[in-house]
XYZ file of C-alpha atoms in Angstrom:
653
model
C 137.734 128.443 143.191
C 139.378 126.899 146.247
C 143.109 126.750 145.914
C 145.394 123.769 146.534
C 146.640 125.201 149.807
C 143.252 126.383 151.374
C 142.028 122.813 151.316
C 145.054 121.620 153.042
C 145.118 123.505 156.343
C 147.455 121.522 158.643
C 145.603 119.177 161.054
C 148.049 120.375 163.674
C 146.331 123.820 163.500
C 142.900 122.292 164.095
C 144.213 120.287 167.009
C 145.800 123.331 168.542
C 142.429 125.112 168.407
C 140.622 122.058 169.689
C 142.907 121.778 172.749
C 142.023 125.341 173.776
C 138.278 124.863 173.659
C 135.749 123.011 175.685
C 132.036 122.426 176.118
C 129.728 124.347 173.734
C 132.722 126.204 172.167
C 134.245 122.885 171.142
C 130.867 121.729 169.766
C 130.654 124.951 167.749
C 134.159 124.557 166.376
C 133.491 121.018 165.305
C 130.523 122.206 163.278
C 132.599 124.995 161.734
C 135.514 122.587 161.007
C 133.086 120.195 159.215
C 131.878 122.976 156.935
C 135.367 124.295 156.394
C 136.657 120.867 155.373
C 133.905 120.651 152.704
C 135.089 124.066 151.351
C 131.828 125.566 152.602
C 133.684 128.631 153.968
C 130.690 130.865 154.359
C 128.734 128.238 156.228
C 131.698 127.715 158.590
C 131.861 131.484 159.274
C 128.984 131.819 161.926
C 130.408 128.886 163.870
C 133.906 130.469 164.041
C 132.523 133.975 164.900
C 130.297 132.695 167.601
C 133.379 131.298 169.426
C 135.219 134.590 168.871
C 132.276 136.531 170.243
C 132.669 134.439 173.412
C 135.929 136.296 174.146
C 138.140 133.503 172.732
C 141.281 135.005 171.292
C 143.175 132.440 169.236
C 145.334 133.526 166.349
C 144.732 130.180 164.609
C 140.944 130.732 164.803
C 141.408 134.300 163.432
C 143.371 132.787 160.586
C 140.639 130.310 159.644
C 137.983 133.110 159.947
C 140.125 135.150 157.593
C 140.251 132.465 155.008
C 136.508 132.157 155.158
C 135.971 135.840 154.660
C 138.332 135.700 151.606
C 135.501 133.895 149.817
C 132.773 136.375 151.013
C 131.543 138.242 147.879
C 130.116 141.176 149.885
C 132.600 141.372 152.878
C 136.049 140.372 151.690
C 137.509 143.325 153.588
C 136.861 141.452 156.916
C 139.360 138.853 155.850
C 142.179 141.403 156.243
C 140.845 142.379 159.718
C 141.191 138.780 161.001
C 144.556 138.096 159.236
C 146.014 141.189 160.949
C 144.827 139.855 164.286
C 146.700 136.606 163.635
C 149.799 138.175 162.004
C 151.882 138.203 165.129
C 151.855 134.351 164.963
C 152.393 134.157 161.167
C 155.661 132.271 161.584
C 153.948 129.531 163.488
C 151.032 129.175 160.960
C 151.854 127.170 157.856
C 150.611 128.827 154.723
C 149.850 132.216 156.420
C 151.569 134.483 153.846
C 149.943 132.692 150.868
C 146.455 133.147 152.320
C 147.212 136.666 153.386
C 148.217 137.412 149.715
C 145.036 135.767 148.568
C 142.984 137.943 150.901
C 144.710 141.172 149.486
C 143.970 139.880 145.925
C 140.332 139.455 146.827
C 140.250 143.072 148.026
C 141.850 144.404 144.791
C 145.053 145.339 146.672
C 147.164 143.745 143.986
C 150.564 145.145 144.937
C 150.253 144.027 148.459
C 149.005 140.612 147.284
C 152.217 140.343 145.105
C 154.354 141.250 148.146
C 152.814 138.458 150.313
C 152.811 135.937 147.501
C 156.557 136.546 147.044
C 157.215 136.019 150.703
C 155.081 132.792 150.610
C 157.170 131.580 147.561
C 160.450 132.240 149.394
C 159.289 130.217 152.457
C 157.902 127.415 150.290
C 161.198 127.080 148.243
C 163.362 127.157 151.469
C 161.184 124.516 153.092
C 161.058 122.359 149.886
C 157.280 122.436 150.009
C 155.243 120.424 147.493
C 155.707 121.302 143.913
C 151.900 121.874 143.625
C 152.104 124.698 146.221
C 155.024 126.440 144.528
C 153.235 126.195 141.146
C 150.123 127.783 142.539
C 151.942 130.626 144.138
C 153.737 131.334 140.858
C 150.282 131.140 139.043
C 148.912 133.649 141.540
C 151.851 136.012 140.878
C 151.354 135.828 137.202
C 147.582 136.526 137.570
C 148.245 139.539 139.742
C 150.505 140.932 137.051
C 147.658 140.309 134.541
C 145.167 142.154 136.707
C 147.449 145.187 136.916
C 147.914 144.969 133.124
C 144.165 144.743 132.333
C 143.215 147.610 134.667
C 143.685 150.021 131.747
C 141.958 147.820 129.190
C 138.245 147.801 129.793
C 135.511 146.825 127.420
C 132.777 149.350 126.737
C 129.962 147.059 127.611
C 127.007 147.224 129.954
C 126.577 144.338 132.424
C 123.414 143.908 134.385
C 122.178 141.209 136.782
C 118.955 140.001 135.149
C 117.413 139.737 138.672
C 114.025 138.211 139.474
C 112.356 135.984 138.661
C 115.337 134.074 137.242
C 118.028 134.913 139.836
C 117.342 134.112 143.467
C 119.204 133.656 146.742
C 120.320 130.202 145.484
C 122.674 129.504 142.546
C 121.586 130.084 138.907
C 124.141 129.576 136.205
C 124.931 128.036 132.697
C 122.340 130.084 130.827
C 121.269 128.701 127.381
C 119.089 130.680 124.938
C 117.639 129.978 121.526
C 119.338 132.013 118.902
C 116.385 134.601 118.954
C 116.315 134.686 122.789
C 112.683 133.510 122.977
C 113.509 131.223 125.980
C 116.203 130.576 128.472
C 117.151 127.178 129.962
C 119.500 127.334 132.924
C 120.906 125.312 135.923
C 119.612 125.848 139.435
C 121.074 124.697 142.684
C 119.419 125.442 145.976
C 116.630 124.672 148.333
C 114.162 123.928 145.535
C 116.419 121.235 144.056
C 114.769 117.938 143.516
C 115.685 115.721 146.451
C 116.660 118.546 148.772
C 120.019 118.685 150.624
C 121.836 115.338 150.478
C 124.882 113.803 152.068
C 127.635 112.309 149.837
C 131.125 111.112 150.400
C 133.764 113.917 150.263
C 136.211 112.623 147.789
C 138.832 115.279 148.798
C 138.779 114.441 152.497
C 140.862 111.837 154.295
C 138.300 111.726 157.054
C 134.765 110.195 156.995
C 133.279 113.616 156.619
C 130.362 113.775 154.120
C 129.341 116.732 152.007
C 125.928 118.315 152.696
C 124.871 119.680 149.316
C 121.997 120.437 146.992
C 122.182 118.810 143.591
C 121.599 120.597 140.258
C 118.309 120.872 138.474
C 117.403 122.224 134.988
C 114.817 125.162 134.783
C 113.185 126.938 131.862
C 111.835 130.579 131.395
C 110.272 132.331 128.394
C 110.906 135.823 127.206
C 108.100 138.359 127.786
C 109.785 141.520 126.508
C 113.227 143.090 126.493
C 113.555 143.239 130.243
C 111.310 140.554 131.732
C 110.922 136.689 131.823
C 108.267 134.346 133.031
C 108.792 132.708 136.363
C 111.174 129.748 135.749
C 109.850 126.262 136.280
C 111.776 122.941 136.487
C 111.747 120.736 133.418
C 110.555 117.673 135.292
C 111.316 115.201 132.510
C 115.027 116.100 132.795
C 115.509 116.269 136.586
C 116.356 113.506 139.002
C 117.467 113.607 142.637
C 121.059 113.683 141.460
C 123.005 116.207 139.305
C 121.175 117.282 136.196
C 122.636 120.402 134.448
C 121.909 122.250 131.319
C 124.868 122.104 128.996
C 124.145 123.233 125.388
C 121.081 124.181 123.278
C 121.152 124.209 119.553
C 119.988 127.429 117.896
C 116.287 126.562 117.421
C 116.015 124.850 120.882
C 115.204 121.344 119.465
C 118.297 119.571 120.936
C 119.497 119.968 124.569
C 122.699 118.417 125.973
C 122.388 117.517 129.706
C 125.076 116.669 132.204
C 124.294 113.956 134.668
C 126.410 112.118 137.394
C 125.994 109.947 140.406
C 127.140 112.649 142.931
C 130.711 111.232 143.207
C 132.362 113.944 141.060
C 132.302 112.349 137.634
C 129.625 112.668 134.973
C 128.550 112.128 131.471
C 126.708 113.846 128.609
C 123.175 113.074 127.622
C 120.926 114.470 124.839
C 117.264 115.381 125.016
C 115.118 116.433 122.035
C 112.116 118.820 121.888
C 109.046 116.825 120.851
C 105.646 118.529 120.867
C 106.890 121.262 123.126
C 108.340 118.734 125.685
C 111.919 117.705 126.220
C 112.373 113.938 125.984
C 114.058 111.808 128.661
C 117.866 112.347 128.123
C 119.698 109.653 126.276
C 123.262 108.522 127.077
C 125.695 109.609 124.220
C 127.808 106.519 123.416
C 131.331 107.035 122.095
C 131.349 110.634 123.552
C 131.677 109.820 127.241
C 134.724 108.442 128.992
C 135.513 106.869 132.404
C 136.388 110.473 133.565
C 134.342 113.718 133.778
C 132.709 114.807 130.581
C 130.619 117.759 131.486
C 130.096 120.599 129.050
C 129.603 120.924 125.295
C 128.462 123.213 122.525
C 126.902 122.680 119.070
C 128.928 123.919 116.125
C 126.305 125.477 113.739
C 125.847 123.953 110.313
C 128.015 120.906 111.154
C 127.453 117.493 112.646
C 130.123 118.302 115.153
C 130.347 119.549 118.722
C 133.030 120.909 120.962
C 133.043 119.465 124.551
C 135.088 119.561 127.759
C 136.514 116.456 129.305
C 138.975 115.260 131.954
C 139.815 112.108 129.934
C 143.348 110.730 129.913
C 145.796 112.026 127.303
C 144.794 115.704 127.595
C 147.093 118.685 128.094
C 145.692 119.730 131.471
C 142.832 119.099 133.822
C 139.819 119.840 131.628
C 140.462 120.036 127.858
C 138.343 120.977 124.915
C 137.708 118.305 122.270
C 135.759 117.968 119.008
C 133.443 115.051 118.329
C 131.518 114.034 115.113
C 127.999 112.663 115.348
C 127.988 109.232 113.571
C 124.369 108.650 114.018
C 121.697 109.374 116.751
C 123.343 109.073 120.162
C 126.640 107.761 118.800
C 129.774 109.860 118.461
C 133.181 109.398 117.125
C 136.377 110.964 115.547
C 137.145 112.574 118.917
C 140.088 115.068 118.749
C 141.897 117.231 121.314
C 141.800 120.833 120.139
C 145.518 121.064 120.801
C 147.827 123.551 122.525
C 146.418 126.559 120.572
C 143.293 126.229 122.772
C 144.171 123.970 125.671
C 146.647 124.584 128.504
C 147.995 122.728 131.437
C 145.109 124.353 133.405
C 141.289 123.904 132.807
C 139.350 124.816 129.775
C 135.546 124.499 130.046
C 132.141 125.798 129.004
C 132.634 126.279 125.195
C 130.163 128.208 122.990
C 130.233 128.886 119.295
C 128.241 131.837 117.910
C 125.314 131.348 115.430
C 127.476 132.219 112.521
C 130.081 129.632 113.444
C 132.857 132.252 113.426
C 133.657 132.793 117.114
C 134.470 130.404 119.988
C 134.086 131.476 123.608
C 135.156 129.379 126.480
C 136.252 129.696 130.137
C 139.687 128.895 131.496
C 141.587 129.337 134.780
C 144.933 129.451 132.939
C 147.795 131.868 133.777
C 146.182 134.637 131.667
C 142.986 134.774 133.779
C 142.266 137.512 136.207
C 140.791 135.496 138.973
C 139.452 131.859 138.805
C 137.799 131.090 135.457
C 137.734 133.878 132.882
C 136.018 134.141 129.479
C 138.354 133.758 126.495
C 137.570 134.286 122.758
C 139.080 132.995 119.565
C 138.034 133.535 115.908
C 137.822 131.140 112.967
C 140.268 132.239 110.260
C 140.961 129.988 107.269
C 139.217 127.086 108.954
C 141.573 127.313 112.022
C 140.917 128.920 115.520
C 143.215 131.875 116.267
C 145.040 132.176 119.588
C 142.585 132.898 122.391
C 142.570 136.143 124.287
C 141.046 137.220 127.509
C 137.986 139.415 127.224
C 139.229 141.523 130.113
C 137.289 143.652 132.606
C 134.576 144.258 133.416
C 133.322 140.999 131.845
C 136.003 139.072 133.689
C 136.369 139.706 137.374
C 138.409 138.274 140.332
C 135.702 135.656 140.696
C 134.736 132.696 138.443
C 133.151 133.888 135.126
C 131.703 131.123 132.966
C 129.095 129.944 130.462
C 129.254 132.883 128.104
C 126.580 132.746 125.207
C 125.385 135.241 122.678
C 122.121 135.931 120.862
C 122.371 135.298 117.077
C 122.665 138.985 116.213
C 125.589 139.451 118.703
C 123.885 142.397 120.397
C 123.243 140.513 123.597
C 125.189 138.037 125.653
C 124.566 136.179 128.973
C 126.940 134.547 131.336
C 127.158 133.509 135.082
C 129.370 134.984 137.651
C 129.859 135.717 141.278
C 129.462 139.460 141.821
C 129.207 141.664 144.888
C 125.798 142.912 143.884
C 124.565 139.361 143.214
C 121.341 138.043 144.664
C 122.767 134.660 145.678
C 125.770 132.499 145.043
C 126.154 132.394 141.262
C 123.845 134.686 139.259
C 123.058 135.227 135.558
C 124.119 138.493 133.950
C 123.276 140.201 130.691
C 125.970 141.957 128.590
C 125.292 144.534 125.864
C 126.727 144.425 123.228
C 127.353 140.711 123.313
C 129.988 140.962 120.621
C 131.595 144.382 120.344
C 133.012 145.434 117.044
C 132.098 144.151 113.569
C 128.405 143.256 113.033
C 127.213 139.683 112.649
C 126.606 138.761 109.019
C 123.720 136.292 109.318
C 120.132 135.807 108.050
C 117.714 134.485 110.739
C 114.905 132.728 109.040
C 111.672 132.361 111.043
C 109.461 129.950 109.104
C 105.796 128.978 109.454
C 104.014 125.938 107.870
C 100.247 125.483 107.567
C 97.534 123.392 105.928
C 94.291 124.969 105.078
C 94.990 127.816 107.338
C 95.949 125.774 110.367
C 99.542 125.109 111.733
C 101.057 121.723 110.961
C 104.334 120.036 111.522
C 106.581 119.598 108.403
C 109.975 118.169 107.471
C 112.434 120.962 106.628
C 115.619 120.489 104.634
C 118.055 123.357 103.906
C 120.799 123.120 101.224
C 123.428 125.325 99.838
C 123.070 126.092 96.139
C 126.686 127.181 95.740
C 128.731 124.146 94.885
C 131.833 125.266 96.837
C 129.926 125.687 100.059
C 129.009 122.436 101.927
C 125.723 123.045 103.848
C 122.992 120.640 104.687
C 120.579 120.980 107.542
C 117.468 119.060 108.544
C 114.869 120.200 111.088
C 111.079 120.109 111.698
C 108.445 122.659 112.286
C 106.429 122.658 115.486
C 103.204 120.805 115.225
C 101.378 123.227 117.546
C 102.236 126.553 115.839
C 103.973 125.515 112.635
C 107.099 127.436 113.490
C 110.725 126.696 112.714
C 113.884 128.767 112.881
C 117.268 128.480 111.099
C 120.327 130.739 110.888
C 121.902 131.105 107.396
C 125.507 132.491 106.961
C 125.977 135.366 104.617
C 127.580 134.894 101.174
C 125.603 131.819 100.020
C 122.408 130.820 98.196
C 120.068 128.450 99.852
C 116.951 126.330 99.135
C 114.499 125.547 101.928
C 112.488 122.426 101.068
C 109.344 121.942 103.015
C 107.689 118.495 102.945
C 104.372 117.290 104.420
C 102.094 114.403 103.591
C 99.620 114.446 100.738
C 101.032 117.664 99.117
C 103.846 118.361 96.707
C 106.929 119.870 98.426
C 107.441 123.572 98.475
C 110.800 125.129 97.777
C 111.849 128.611 99.029
C 114.984 130.069 97.628
C 117.114 132.645 99.578
C 120.171 134.606 98.631
C 122.425 135.836 101.419
C 125.229 137.087 99.098
C 125.854 140.744 99.922
C 124.380 140.580 103.377
C 126.661 142.614 105.630
C 124.626 142.664 108.874
C 122.081 140.630 110.855
C 118.760 140.315 109.017
C 115.567 138.669 110.167
C 113.171 137.273 107.586
C 109.732 135.569 108.003
C 108.888 132.841 105.397
C 105.728 130.864 104.912
C 104.903 127.479 103.481
C 101.073 127.279 103.210
C 99.563 124.119 101.854
C 95.919 124.133 100.756
C 93.573 121.468 99.639
C 91.320 121.976 96.512
C 88.241 122.119 98.898
C 89.881 124.901 100.869
C 90.762 126.817 97.708
C 87.241 126.497 96.454
C 85.811 127.817 99.719
C 88.041 130.884 99.595
C 87.117 131.613 96.021
C 83.462 131.689 96.970
C 83.964 134.421 99.487
C 82.989 137.813 98.319
C 85.897 140.105 97.754
C 85.994 143.238 99.857
C 86.210 146.279 97.508
C 85.953 148.946 100.267
C 89.458 150.025 99.647
C 88.975 150.538 95.817
C 88.702 154.021 94.474
C 89.519 155.571 97.902
C 91.421 158.879 97.579
C 94.510 158.061 99.562
C 96.224 161.264 98.426
C 93.576 163.407 100.032
C 93.657 161.309 103.191
C 97.412 161.689 103.448
C 97.150 165.462 103.100
C 94.524 165.813 105.822
C 95.517 163.005 108.201
C 99.049 161.942 107.409
C 100.464 162.874 110.765
C 97.336 162.121 112.813
C 97.940 159.849 115.803
C 95.602 158.330 118.328
C 96.015 155.828 121.158
C 95.579 152.223 119.987
C 95.567 153.304 116.322
C 98.338 151.935 114.081
C 99.029 151.673 110.379
C 100.448 148.706 108.495
C 101.289 147.838 104.939
C 99.308 144.932 103.621
C 101.546 143.179 101.079
C 99.401 140.148 100.211
C 96.304 138.213 101.109
C 95.606 134.486 100.981
C 96.519 132.643 98.902
C 100.152 133.781 99.456
C 101.640 133.366 96.051
C 103.936 130.267 95.929
C 106.593 131.957 93.770
C 106.933 134.870 96.015
C 110.566 136.105 95.932
C 111.684 136.557 99.634
C 114.972 138.057 98.482
C 113.218 141.232 97.474
C 112.078 142.016 101.017
C 115.329 141.346 102.939
C 116.135 144.420 104.915
C 112.515 145.513 105.065
C 110.406 144.933 108.279
C 109.448 141.389 109.087
C 106.427 139.904 107.366
C 103.549 139.193 109.848
C 100.778 136.785 108.940
C 97.297 136.724 110.426
C 94.215 134.685 109.658
C 90.910 136.309 110.516
C 87.233 135.222 110.767
C 86.768 135.439 107.025
C 89.283 132.561 106.626
C 91.536 134.923 104.587
C 95.151 134.991 105.636
C 96.721 138.384 105.217
C 100.415 139.463 105.299
C 101.640 142.683 106.700
C 104.702 144.786 107.271
C 105.318 147.498 109.846
C 103.441 148.835 112.845
C 103.376 152.716 112.669
C 101.733 155.347 114.735
C 100.957 157.613 111.685
C 99.790 157.126 108.125
C 102.885 159.003 106.721
C 105.293 156.624 108.483
C 103.565 153.665 106.829
C 103.536 155.563 103.484
C 107.293 155.912 103.693
C 107.564 152.081 103.899
C 105.070 151.603 101.030
C 107.064 154.006 98.806
C 110.266 152.125 99.491
C 108.707 148.833 98.608
C 107.323 150.332 95.249
C 110.648 152.008 94.481
C 112.519 148.736 95.037
C 110.124 147.199 92.480
C 108.574 144.766 94.916
C 105.108 144.253 96.203
C 103.490 146.842 93.818
C 99.976 145.870 94.811
C 100.636 146.645 98.479
C 98.444 149.247 100.283
C 98.097 150.757 103.776
C 95.647 149.294 106.285
C 94.700 150.567 109.743
C 94.258 148.719 112.965
C 92.361 150.223 115.885
C 91.959 148.409 119.265
C 93.027 145.221 117.532
C 90.421 145.430 114.682
C 91.638 145.640 111.041
C 90.060 148.584 109.199
C 90.333 150.209 105.741
C 91.098 153.850 105.606
C 87.629 154.918 104.580
C 86.246 152.953 107.614
C 88.379 155.198 109.913
C 86.266 158.095 108.578
C 82.873 156.383 108.411
C 83.151 155.167 111.938
C 84.384 158.549 113.214
C 87.691 156.997 114.527
C 89.409 159.912 112.714
C 87.492 163.188 112.678
């Protein structure tokens, strides 16, 4: 977020301070100057303050200290204290009024900031200062006006730092989640970075100073429940001693874009794939990368296309957003700038397209931002992206706000930001709701494949059955647990073709026409051998449930509750009928499958505290003319029980 002018404090000012110091004070200043010239303002602070504490009163030193505090998330007010101490020498300090305005802006004193920016602009124009400085002052003035404008336009969202164990006193940013939020991959930068703190050439310095910095690593954490995550661990196969950053994750987590560079400020995009629960070594993406920085990207659902950010020549600004088409594995082409509707003369970065393919979020530091980078949104209308708009406060702040992503249902979003209550430098934050307004119209399919009751990997092909809608998707189920996940847009009919060796393919047809919200559906493709079918047929059927008076049970115990006792609706038992119509159960609770010691796989819905609650679901299923053979089953301390067993074993008295 450093500005053009902050990085160009006049060498004369440094020389003037140096000539007034000696001995240990001079050594201390040299250390602070080294950090300051690397834009490590907070690291420079203790060196400057140590000199001031030694009864040294230099307006120029107060000025540098004020600039440093302008970047302090928790104590920006101290910047004004030091600027006021130096103000009597303002006329002799080049850039004073600009940096004073910035300090007021950081303290949310916007009208004062505007006053000082205008004074800085007048001086710059009279002195015929560089065009870059004048442009930046004008940009700051526009942003201050926008801040005042957005003060009365706040989103009704809840924003919360996700805290430990993901956020630490280092930097955590660029969160990526699978569309069902089962895991999070993010970028870490701090003392645990592979390779530790390293020295590299400072490309922005005219001296021989070197930057002391930690490089980026990629970490992963898995969701435990709605409010907690596992302790994050590095993905060792992706990390080197240089920059390795998480860029984009496809909805089911099987493809991961990674950014890598050699530490000199430019970098390229690589792709890693999830194979047997491990991400493969990232592969360079030919045709996508240029000689300039290519550093962020996002998948466009249901298409063989991505959106990515690049500083390549021919763009409209610094970083621009482009589209690219996948020609084949690790080869891209048909690269197009997204044009002036999206891109500006400033920077556009960190794109993300929602799981339904209808909304594009990205970050920009253009003249409509409130601080540095802000989150912008545009919607897909008639196959064109609408004009982007700023999400406003409190999502966007006076600091950099980037890497906005949402869960498939739109109820939760994550992004990274600098905030006063943050644990470290950048932190990851949770936003609820993620997409305010209209509900997401999408079917999330959680599929499972098995052979003779055991999970297997299978080839999955999903096609649109409506001729006017082009949709073709390929994926694989996980070999360890047989799972796969896809998101299907509303308003279409689909076939899911499941293929595995030695068995005829299975086809599951789904109809999303009429879906007006977010729906989750579990589907199953179970392959069985003749030997396994024969073994099941030989098992004695359990008739304990037959002829049981459920009406009498409901009258006596319908509202009975007990710790660790739950009621479910059993909708089927193995073999799960191949022609089962999943469309009949959309909108009902998810189907849960469980294989027990008797080798029989059973399918359930619901998880209720009382029999009557389960009975309500059962009656809805019967009324909807689906699953007529369903019945209510109990579970106590993890053991499946028929209703008469609850009585015979005195679980219910």
